[in-house]
XYZ file of C-alpha atoms in Angstrom:
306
model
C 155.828 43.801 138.537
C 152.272 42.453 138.331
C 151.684 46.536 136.636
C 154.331 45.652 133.687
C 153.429 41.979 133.328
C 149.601 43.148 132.799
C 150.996 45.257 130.486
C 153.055 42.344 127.984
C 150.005 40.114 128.365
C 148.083 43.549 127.054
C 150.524 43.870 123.968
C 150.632 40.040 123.454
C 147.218 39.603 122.922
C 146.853 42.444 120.610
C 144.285 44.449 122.936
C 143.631 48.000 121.405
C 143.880 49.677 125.301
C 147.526 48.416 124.638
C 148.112 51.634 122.321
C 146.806 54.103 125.180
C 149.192 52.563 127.790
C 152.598 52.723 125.470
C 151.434 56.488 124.901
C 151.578 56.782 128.680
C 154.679 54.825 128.955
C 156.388 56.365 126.207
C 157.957 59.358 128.067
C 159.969 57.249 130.180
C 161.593 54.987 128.200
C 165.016 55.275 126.133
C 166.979 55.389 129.677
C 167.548 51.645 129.589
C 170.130 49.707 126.779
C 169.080 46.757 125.023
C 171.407 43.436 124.336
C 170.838 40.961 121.772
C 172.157 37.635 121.858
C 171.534 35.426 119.200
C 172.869 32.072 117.223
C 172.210 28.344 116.362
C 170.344 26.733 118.362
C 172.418 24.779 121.134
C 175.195 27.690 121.604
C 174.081 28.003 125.279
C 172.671 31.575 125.022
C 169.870 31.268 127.604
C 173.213 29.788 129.894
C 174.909 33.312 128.753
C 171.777 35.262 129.843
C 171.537 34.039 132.712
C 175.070 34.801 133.509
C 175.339 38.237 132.511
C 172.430 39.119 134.566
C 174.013 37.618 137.389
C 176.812 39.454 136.842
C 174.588 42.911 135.902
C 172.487 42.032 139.669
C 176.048 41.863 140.977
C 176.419 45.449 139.787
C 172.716 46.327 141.183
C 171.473 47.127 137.868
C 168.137 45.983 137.193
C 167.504 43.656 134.575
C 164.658 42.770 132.245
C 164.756 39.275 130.125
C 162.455 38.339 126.622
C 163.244 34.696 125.623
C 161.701 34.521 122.391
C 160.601 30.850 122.310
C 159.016 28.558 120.172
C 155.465 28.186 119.680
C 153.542 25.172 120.494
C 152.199 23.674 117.898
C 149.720 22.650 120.258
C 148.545 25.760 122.604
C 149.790 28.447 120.345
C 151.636 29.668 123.131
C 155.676 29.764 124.020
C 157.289 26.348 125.115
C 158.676 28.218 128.456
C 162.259 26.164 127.863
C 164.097 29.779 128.688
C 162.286 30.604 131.702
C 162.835 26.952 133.816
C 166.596 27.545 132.798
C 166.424 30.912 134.523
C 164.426 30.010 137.313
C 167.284 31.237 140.133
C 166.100 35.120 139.381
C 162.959 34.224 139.993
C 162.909 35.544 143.987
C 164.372 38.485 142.554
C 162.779 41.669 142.100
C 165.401 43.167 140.094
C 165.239 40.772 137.459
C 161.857 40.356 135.257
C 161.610 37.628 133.336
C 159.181 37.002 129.856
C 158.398 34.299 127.803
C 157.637 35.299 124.017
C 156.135 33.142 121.729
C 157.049 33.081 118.293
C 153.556 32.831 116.802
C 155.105 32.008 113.581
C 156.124 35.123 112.172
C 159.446 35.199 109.960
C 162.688 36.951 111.288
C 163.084 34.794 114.833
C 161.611 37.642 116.358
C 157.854 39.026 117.028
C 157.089 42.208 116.083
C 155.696 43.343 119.397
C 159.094 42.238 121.312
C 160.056 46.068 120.033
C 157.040 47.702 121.950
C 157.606 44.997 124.966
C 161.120 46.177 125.529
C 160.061 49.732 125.353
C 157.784 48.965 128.637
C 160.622 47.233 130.277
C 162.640 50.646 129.516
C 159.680 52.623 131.006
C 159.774 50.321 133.938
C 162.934 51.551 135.427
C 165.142 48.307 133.666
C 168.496 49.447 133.230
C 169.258 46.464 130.775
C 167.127 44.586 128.583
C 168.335 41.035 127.113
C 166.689 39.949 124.541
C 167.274 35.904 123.505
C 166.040 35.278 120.113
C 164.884 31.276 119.520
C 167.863 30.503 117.166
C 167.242 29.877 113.789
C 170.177 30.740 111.760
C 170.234 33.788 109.437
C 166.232 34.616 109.839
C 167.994 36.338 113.119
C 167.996 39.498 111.281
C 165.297 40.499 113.076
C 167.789 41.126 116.272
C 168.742 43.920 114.587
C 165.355 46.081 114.909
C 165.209 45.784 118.805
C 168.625 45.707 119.935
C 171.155 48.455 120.753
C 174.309 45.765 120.728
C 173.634 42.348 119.182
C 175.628 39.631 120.356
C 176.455 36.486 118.048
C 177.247 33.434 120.212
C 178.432 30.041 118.201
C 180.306 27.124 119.500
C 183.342 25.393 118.265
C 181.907 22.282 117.399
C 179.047 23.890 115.458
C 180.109 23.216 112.004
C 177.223 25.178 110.352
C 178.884 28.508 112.280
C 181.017 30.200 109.626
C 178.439 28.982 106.562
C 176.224 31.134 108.976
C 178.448 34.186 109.112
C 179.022 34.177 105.132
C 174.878 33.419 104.835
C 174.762 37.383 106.429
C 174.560 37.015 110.046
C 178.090 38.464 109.958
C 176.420 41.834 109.045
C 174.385 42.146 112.435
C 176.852 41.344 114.917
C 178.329 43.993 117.106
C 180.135 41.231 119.551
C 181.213 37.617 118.946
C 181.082 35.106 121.515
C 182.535 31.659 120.982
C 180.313 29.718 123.854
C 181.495 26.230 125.271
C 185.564 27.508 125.221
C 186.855 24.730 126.593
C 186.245 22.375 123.764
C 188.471 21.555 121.170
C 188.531 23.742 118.179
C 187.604 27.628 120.148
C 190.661 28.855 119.209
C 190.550 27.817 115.640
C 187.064 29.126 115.428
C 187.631 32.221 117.117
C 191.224 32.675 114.540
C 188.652 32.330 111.529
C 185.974 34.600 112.490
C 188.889 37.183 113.452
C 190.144 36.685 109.793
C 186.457 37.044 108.027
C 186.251 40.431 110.247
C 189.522 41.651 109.067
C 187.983 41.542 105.239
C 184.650 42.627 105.949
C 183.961 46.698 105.430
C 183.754 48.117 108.858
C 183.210 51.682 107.461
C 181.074 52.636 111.042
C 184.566 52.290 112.893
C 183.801 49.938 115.685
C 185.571 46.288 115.448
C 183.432 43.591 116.662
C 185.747 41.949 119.380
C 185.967 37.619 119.341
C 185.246 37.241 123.062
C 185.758 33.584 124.350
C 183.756 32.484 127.137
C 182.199 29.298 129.231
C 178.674 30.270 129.897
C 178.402 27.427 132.316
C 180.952 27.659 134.589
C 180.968 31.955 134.325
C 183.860 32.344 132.623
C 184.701 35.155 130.554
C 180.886 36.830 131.512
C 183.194 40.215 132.755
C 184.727 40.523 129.559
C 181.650 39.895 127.650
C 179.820 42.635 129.689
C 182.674 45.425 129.387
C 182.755 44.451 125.637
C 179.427 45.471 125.497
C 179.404 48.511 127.799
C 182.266 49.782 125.223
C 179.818 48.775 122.199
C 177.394 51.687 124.137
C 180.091 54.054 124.382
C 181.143 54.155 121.384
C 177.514 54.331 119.594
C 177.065 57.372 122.179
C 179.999 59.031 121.580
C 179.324 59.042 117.648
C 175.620 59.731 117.637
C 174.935 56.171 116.354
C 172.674 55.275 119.275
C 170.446 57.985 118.970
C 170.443 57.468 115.444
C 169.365 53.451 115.461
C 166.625 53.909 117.874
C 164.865 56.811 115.612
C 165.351 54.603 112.951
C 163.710 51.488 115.040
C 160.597 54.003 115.944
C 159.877 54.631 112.421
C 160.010 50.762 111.409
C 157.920 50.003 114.609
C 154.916 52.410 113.551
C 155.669 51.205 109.853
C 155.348 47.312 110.767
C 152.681 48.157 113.154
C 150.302 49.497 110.474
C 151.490 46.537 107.989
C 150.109 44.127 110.657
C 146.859 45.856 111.714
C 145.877 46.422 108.299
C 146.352 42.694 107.273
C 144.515 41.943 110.093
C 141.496 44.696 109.434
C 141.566 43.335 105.718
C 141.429 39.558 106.336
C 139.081 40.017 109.099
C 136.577 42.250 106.900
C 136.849 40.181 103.541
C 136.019 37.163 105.699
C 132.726 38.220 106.698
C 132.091 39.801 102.658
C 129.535 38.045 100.663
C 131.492 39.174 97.547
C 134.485 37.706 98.931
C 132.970 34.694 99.347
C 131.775 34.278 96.008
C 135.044 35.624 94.347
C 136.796 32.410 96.632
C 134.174 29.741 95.357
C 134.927 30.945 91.780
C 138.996 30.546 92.235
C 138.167 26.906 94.065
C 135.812 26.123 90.924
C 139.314 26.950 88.943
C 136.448 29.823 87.151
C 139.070 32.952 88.301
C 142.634 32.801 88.858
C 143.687 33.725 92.192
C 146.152 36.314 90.779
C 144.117 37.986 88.491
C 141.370 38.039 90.969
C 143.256 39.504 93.310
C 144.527 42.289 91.349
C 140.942 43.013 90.287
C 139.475 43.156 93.370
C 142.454 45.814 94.897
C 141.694 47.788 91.349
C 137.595 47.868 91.380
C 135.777 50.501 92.309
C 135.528 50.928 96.577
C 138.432 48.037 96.551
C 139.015 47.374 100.229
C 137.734 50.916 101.466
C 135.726 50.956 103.932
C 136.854 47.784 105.836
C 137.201 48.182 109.618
Protein backbone atom coordinates (compact mmCIF):
# COMPACT_ATOMS: atom_id res chain seq x y z
CA UNK A 1 0.00 0.00 0.00
CA UNK A 2 2.56 2.56 1.18
CA UNK A 3 4.57 1.06 -2.51
CA UNK A 4 1.37 2.29 -4.70
CA UNK A 5 0.55 5.38 -2.64
CA UNK A 6 4.38 6.54 -3.18
CA UNK A 7 3.68 5.91 -6.47
CA UNK A 8 0.22 8.50 -7.00
CA UNK A 9 2.04 11.08 -4.90
CA UNK A 10 5.02 10.37 -7.70
CA UNK A 11 2.50 10.95 -10.69
CA UNK A 12 0.69 13.81 -8.81
CA UNK A 13 3.47 15.88 -8.45
CA UNK A 14 4.65 15.50 -11.91
CA UNK A 15 8.15 13.85 -10.90
CA UNK A 16 10.01 12.64 -14.14
CA UNK A 17 11.11 9.07 -12.12
CA UNK A 18 7.22 8.76 -12.44
CA UNK A 19 7.71 7.72 -16.28
CA UNK A 20 10.37 4.89 -15.31
CA UNK A 21 7.99 3.35 -12.70
CA UNK A 22 4.66 3.17 -15.13
CA UNK A 23 7.22 1.47 -17.66
CA UNK A 24 7.80 -1.06 -14.89
CA UNK A 25 4.24 -1.23 -13.97
CA UNK A 26 2.95 -1.35 -17.31
CA UNK A 27 3.12 -5.16 -17.88
CA UNK A 28 0.75 -5.86 -15.26
CA UNK A 29 -1.97 -3.84 -15.70
CA UNK A 30 -5.21 -4.26 -18.02
CA UNK A 31 -6.37 -7.30 -15.60
CA UNK A 32 -8.48 -4.96 -13.50
CA UNK A 33 -12.04 -3.07 -14.94
CA UNK A 34 -12.64 0.43 -14.39
CA UNK A 35 -16.24 2.09 -13.29
CA UNK A 36 -17.18 5.54 -13.73
CA UNK A 37 -19.76 7.18 -11.87
CA UNK A 38 -20.56 10.53 -12.53
CA UNK A 39 -23.49 13.42 -12.28
CA UNK A 40 -24.62 16.74 -10.61
CA UNK A 41 -23.34 17.43 -7.80
CA UNK A 42 -25.59 16.20 -4.76
CA UNK A 43 -26.75 12.76 -6.56
CA UNK A 44 -25.05 10.82 -3.69
CA UNK A 45 -22.31 9.16 -5.82
CA UNK A 46 -19.55 9.02 -3.19
CA UNK A 47 -22.81 7.22 -1.00
CA UNK A 48 -22.99 4.80 -4.27
CA UNK A 49 -19.20 4.16 -4.11
CA UNK A 50 -19.06 3.37 -1.09
CA UNK A 51 -21.76 0.87 -1.45
CA UNK A 52 -20.69 -0.97 -4.34
CA UNK A 53 -17.41 -1.56 -2.81
CA UNK A 54 -19.02 -2.91 0.07
CA UNK A 55 -20.82 -5.02 -1.89
CA UNK A 56 -17.50 -5.85 -4.37
CA UNK A 57 -15.42 -6.61 -0.56
CA UNK A 58 -18.47 -8.80 0.03
CA UNK A 59 -17.45 -10.67 -3.11
CA UNK A 60 -13.56 -10.52 -1.99
CA UNK A 61 -12.63 -8.54 -4.88
CA UNK A 62 -10.25 -5.94 -4.22
CA UNK A 63 -11.08 -2.52 -4.79
CA UNK A 64 -9.28 0.69 -5.66
CA UNK A 65 -11.19 4.28 -5.24
CA UNK A 66 -10.08 8.00 -7.08
CA UNK A 67 -12.49 10.73 -5.80
CA UNK A 68 -11.69 13.44 -8.00
CA UNK A 69 -12.29 16.44 -5.69
CA UNK A 70 -12.18 19.95 -5.76
CA UNK A 71 -9.25 22.02 -5.39
CA UNK A 72 -8.70 24.40 -2.65
CA UNK A 73 -8.54 27.54 -3.59
CA UNK A 74 -6.41 27.88 -0.74
CA UNK A 75 -3.67 24.87 -0.59
CA UNK A 76 -3.98 23.87 -4.17
CA UNK A 77 -4.68 20.59 -2.99
CA UNK A 78 -8.10 18.26 -2.96
CA UNK A 79 -10.82 19.23 -0.29
CA UNK A 80 -10.74 15.37 1.00
CA UNK A 81 -14.90 15.58 1.23
CA UNK A 82 -14.87 11.85 -0.57
CA UNK A 83 -12.44 10.26 1.58
CA UNK A 84 -14.16 11.23 5.35
CA UNK A 85 -17.42 9.83 3.62
CA UNK A 86 -15.56 6.59 2.98
CA UNK A 87 -13.73 6.39 6.02
CA UNK A 88 -15.32 2.64 7.07
CA UNK A 89 -12.73 0.97 4.32
CA UNK A 90 -10.21 2.56 5.81
CA UNK A 91 -8.99 -0.71 8.17
CA UNK A 92 -9.26 -2.46 5.06
CA UNK A 93 -6.55 -3.67 3.03
CA UNK A 94 -8.56 -4.60 0.16
CA UNK A 95 -9.85 -1.33 -0.45
CA UNK A 96 -7.35 1.72 -1.42
CA UNK A 97 -8.59 4.82 -1.25
CA UNK A 98 -7.23 8.37 -3.25
CA UNK A 99 -8.00 11.76 -3.12
CA UNK A 100 -7.48 13.68 -6.58
CA UNK A 101 -7.42 17.15 -6.85
CA UNK A 102 -8.79 18.86 -9.65
CA UNK A 103 -6.02 21.42 -10.15
CA UNK A 104 -8.25 23.24 -12.42
CA UNK A 105 -8.04 21.54 -15.55
CA UNK A 106 -11.31 21.40 -17.83
CA UNK A 107 -13.25 18.03 -18.33
CA UNK A 108 -13.98 17.19 -14.31
CA UNK A 109 -11.21 14.98 -14.60
CA UNK A 110 -7.17 15.25 -14.34
CA UNK A 111 -5.28 13.99 -16.87
CA UNK A 112 -3.04 11.84 -14.74
CA UNK A 113 -6.24 9.98 -13.09
CA UNK A 114 -5.66 7.74 -16.53
CA UNK A 115 -1.98 6.78 -15.55
CA UNK A 116 -3.17 6.56 -11.65
CA UNK A 117 -5.71 3.92 -12.44
CA UNK A 118 -3.28 2.08 -14.55
CA UNK A 119 -1.07 1.60 -11.17
CA UNK A 120 -4.09 0.58 -9.27
CA UNK A 121 -4.55 -2.14 -12.22
CA UNK A 122 -0.84 -3.11 -11.79
CA UNK A 123 -1.45 -3.34 -8.12
CA UNK A 124 -3.51 -6.42 -8.17
CA UNK A 125 -7.13 -4.11 -7.94
CA UNK A 126 -9.70 -6.06 -9.47
CA UNK A 127 -12.03 -2.90 -9.72
CA UNK A 128 -11.27 0.60 -10.00
CA UNK A 129 -14.09 3.37 -9.20
CA UNK A 130 -13.49 6.35 -10.32
CA UNK A 131 -15.89 9.45 -8.80
CA UNK A 132 -15.59 12.44 -10.90
CA UNK A 133 -16.35 16.00 -8.79
CA UNK A 134 -19.70 16.65 -10.62
CA UNK A 135 -19.94 19.37 -12.81
CA UNK A 136 -22.50 18.74 -15.36
CA UNK A 137 -21.61 18.05 -19.02
CA UNK A 138 -17.63 18.96 -18.60
CA UNK A 139 -17.96 15.08 -17.32
CA UNK A 140 -16.89 14.04 -20.66
CA UNK A 141 -13.79 13.44 -19.45
CA UNK A 142 -15.24 10.03 -17.69
CA UNK A 143 -15.16 8.74 -20.83
CA UNK A 144 -11.17 8.54 -21.37
CA UNK A 145 -10.57 6.47 -18.11
CA UNK A 146 -13.47 4.38 -17.69
CA UNK A 147 -14.43 0.95 -19.08
CA UNK A 148 -18.39 1.43 -17.96
CA UNK A 149 -19.48 4.96 -17.02
CA UNK A 150 -22.24 5.24 -14.77
CA UNK A 151 -24.67 8.40 -14.82
CA UNK A 152 -26.34 8.83 -11.40
CA UNK A 153 -29.16 11.82 -11.13
CA UNK A 154 -31.87 12.22 -8.64
CA UNK A 155 -35.51 12.83 -9.03
CA UNK A 156 -35.69 16.07 -7.62
CA UNK A 157 -32.75 17.37 -9.68
CA UNK A 158 -34.52 19.44 -12.15
CA UNK A 159 -31.37 20.33 -14.19
CA UNK A 160 -31.13 16.22 -14.93
CA UNK A 161 -32.72 15.75 -18.35
CA UNK A 162 -31.42 19.51 -19.64
CA UNK A 163 -28.15 17.56 -18.70
CA UNK A 164 -28.81 14.46 -20.76
CA UNK A 165 -29.94 16.60 -23.96
CA UNK A 166 -26.62 19.07 -23.12
CA UNK A 167 -24.58 15.48 -24.23
CA UNK A 168 -24.00 13.65 -21.13
CA UNK A 169 -26.54 11.21 -22.61
CA UNK A 170 -23.75 10.19 -25.09
CA UNK A 171 -21.28 8.82 -22.31
CA UNK A 172 -23.44 6.82 -20.25
CA UNK A 173 -23.29 3.08 -20.34
CA UNK A 174 -25.69 2.71 -17.04
CA UNK A 175 -28.29 5.06 -15.51
CA UNK A 176 -28.85 5.28 -11.96
CA UNK A 177 -31.69 7.31 -10.53
CA UNK A 178 -30.10 7.85 -6.78
CA UNK A 179 -32.42 8.86 -3.75
CA UNK A 180 -35.51 6.28 -5.17
CA UNK A 181 -37.63 6.79 -2.62
CA UNK A 182 -38.53 10.34 -3.33
CA UNK A 183 -41.26 11.49 -5.22
CA UNK A 184 -40.85 11.78 -8.89
CA UNK A 185 -38.06 8.37 -9.53
CA UNK A 186 -40.41 6.79 -11.47
CA UNK A 187 -41.30 9.68 -13.63
CA UNK A 188 -37.67 10.41 -14.06
CA UNK A 189 -36.59 7.06 -14.68
CA UNK A 190 -40.00 6.76 -17.51
CA UNK A 191 -38.32 9.90 -19.28
CA UNK A 192 -34.82 8.93 -19.49
CA UNK A 193 -36.17 5.36 -20.72
CA UNK A 194 -38.06 7.35 -23.49
CA UNK A 195 -34.90 9.75 -24.53
CA UNK A 196 -32.93 6.21 -24.79
CA UNK A 197 -35.50 4.69 -26.94
CA UNK A 198 -34.77 7.72 -29.65
CA UNK A 199 -31.23 7.99 -29.24
CA UNK A 200 -28.96 5.84 -31.99
CA UNK A 201 -27.64 2.91 -30.12
CA UNK A 202 -25.85 1.57 -33.27
CA UNK A 203 -22.98 -0.31 -30.71
CA UNK A 204 -25.96 -2.68 -29.57
CA UNK A 205 -25.85 -2.43 -25.85
CA UNK A 206 -29.02 -0.58 -24.12
CA UNK A 207 -28.07 1.44 -21.22
CA UNK A 208 -30.42 -0.07 -18.45
CA UNK A 209 -32.46 2.79 -15.92
CA UNK A 210 -31.41 1.12 -12.66
CA UNK A 211 -33.22 2.61 -9.53
CA UNK A 212 -31.48 2.54 -6.38
CA UNK A 213 -31.13 4.11 -2.59
CA UNK A 214 -27.47 4.56 -2.11
CA UNK A 215 -28.06 5.15 1.53
CA UNK A 216 -29.89 2.54 2.80
CA UNK A 217 -28.11 -0.22 0.01
CA UNK A 218 -30.78 -0.70 -2.00
CA UNK A 219 -30.65 -1.72 -5.44
CA UNK A 220 -26.39 -1.80 -5.12
CA UNK A 221 -26.81 -5.82 -6.52
CA UNK A 222 -28.54 -4.77 -9.45
CA UNK A 223 -26.36 -1.88 -10.10
CA UNK A 224 -23.25 -4.17 -9.87
CA UNK A 225 -24.65 -7.10 -12.21
CA UNK A 226 -25.71 -4.23 -14.59
CA UNK A 227 -22.34 -3.41 -14.81
CA UNK A 228 -20.66 -6.84 -14.82
CA UNK A 229 -23.07 -7.38 -18.04
CA UNK A 230 -21.78 -3.84 -19.44
CA UNK A 231 -18.08 -5.94 -19.30
CA UNK A 232 -19.44 -8.84 -20.93
CA UNK A 233 -20.80 -7.56 -23.51
CA UNK A 234 -17.76 -5.05 -24.47
CA UNK A 235 -15.67 -8.47 -24.20
CA UNK A 236 -17.67 -10.49 -26.11
CA UNK A 237 -17.67 -7.85 -29.10
CA UNK A 238 -14.08 -6.73 -28.96
CA UNK A 239 -15.18 -3.25 -27.73
CA UNK A 240 -13.10 -3.43 -24.56
CA UNK A 241 -10.00 -4.13 -26.09
CA UNK A 242 -10.77 -1.66 -28.55
CA UNK A 243 -11.52 1.50 -25.96
CA UNK A 244 -8.51 0.92 -23.93
CA UNK A 245 -6.05 1.07 -27.18
CA UNK A 246 -7.84 3.95 -28.02
CA UNK A 247 -7.38 5.50 -24.26
CA UNK A 248 -3.39 4.59 -24.59
CA UNK A 249 -3.03 6.59 -27.63
CA UNK A 250 -4.95 9.75 -26.12
CA UNK A 251 -2.92 9.25 -22.83
CA UNK A 252 0.62 9.54 -24.66
CA UNK A 253 -1.14 12.24 -26.95
CA UNK A 254 -2.37 14.47 -23.85
CA UNK A 255 0.74 13.61 -22.08
CA UNK A 256 3.01 15.32 -24.63
CA UNK A 257 0.31 18.31 -24.98
CA UNK A 258 0.92 18.93 -21.23
CA UNK A 259 4.72 18.52 -20.95
CA UNK A 260 5.31 20.60 -23.82
CA UNK A 261 3.14 23.54 -22.47
CA UNK A 262 4.89 23.14 -19.52
CA UNK A 263 8.65 22.96 -21.24
CA UNK A 264 7.43 26.08 -23.35
CA UNK A 265 6.04 28.33 -20.58
CA UNK A 266 8.76 27.37 -18.33
CA UNK A 267 11.60 28.24 -21.02
CA UNK A 268 9.96 31.54 -22.46
CA UNK A 269 9.74 32.64 -18.82
CA UNK A 270 13.28 32.74 -18.18
CA UNK A 271 13.90 34.36 -22.20
CA UNK A 272 15.12 37.84 -22.33
CA UNK A 273 13.37 38.10 -25.75
CA UNK A 274 10.29 36.99 -24.23
CA UNK A 275 10.42 39.43 -21.87
CA UNK A 276 10.79 42.22 -24.07
CA UNK A 277 8.20 40.90 -26.67
CA UNK A 278 5.62 40.96 -23.21
CA UNK A 279 6.62 44.65 -22.22
CA UNK A 280 5.91 45.66 -25.86
CA UNK A 281 2.18 43.92 -25.88
CA UNK A 282 1.65 45.64 -22.13
CA UNK A 283 2.93 49.06 -23.77
CA UNK A 284 -0.14 48.18 -26.35
CA UNK A 285 3.36 48.54 -29.05
CA UNK A 286 2.54 44.61 -30.42
CA UNK A 287 -0.62 42.86 -30.43
CA UNK A 288 -0.65 39.78 -28.53
CA UNK A 289 -1.96 37.82 -31.56
CA UNK A 290 0.21 38.93 -34.06
CA UNK A 291 3.07 38.59 -31.73
CA UNK A 292 2.37 35.39 -31.05
CA UNK A 293 2.13 34.13 -34.46
CA UNK A 294 5.47 35.81 -35.18
CA UNK A 295 7.31 34.50 -32.63
CA UNK A 296 6.03 30.51 -33.47
CA UNK A 297 7.00 31.62 -37.33
CA UNK A 298 10.69 33.30 -36.73
CA UNK A 299 13.57 31.74 -37.31
CA UNK A 300 14.64 29.00 -34.18
CA UNK A 301 10.81 29.73 -32.90
CA UNK A 302 10.58 27.73 -29.70
CA UNK A 303 13.42 25.14 -30.66
CA UNK A 304 15.61 24.49 -28.44
CA UNK A 305 13.55 25.02 -25.22
CA UNK A 306 13.99 22.33 -22.54
Amino acid sequence: MRALSRTLSLLERGDPSAGQVMERLDPHTGRGYTVGITGPPGVGKSTLVDRLAEHLRGMELSVGILAVDPTSPFTGGALLGDRIRMQRHYLDDGVFIRSVATRGQSGGLPRIVKSMVRALDAAGKDVILVETVGVGQTELGIMGVADSVVVAMTPESGDSIQTLKAGVMEIADLYVINKADREGANQLAAAVTAMLQLADLSEGWNPPVLQTQGYANVGIVELWESIAAHREFLTDAGELARRRSERRRAEFLETVQEELYRRIVGGLANDAEMARLLGDIDRKTAEPYAAAMGLLAGDGGLAGLK
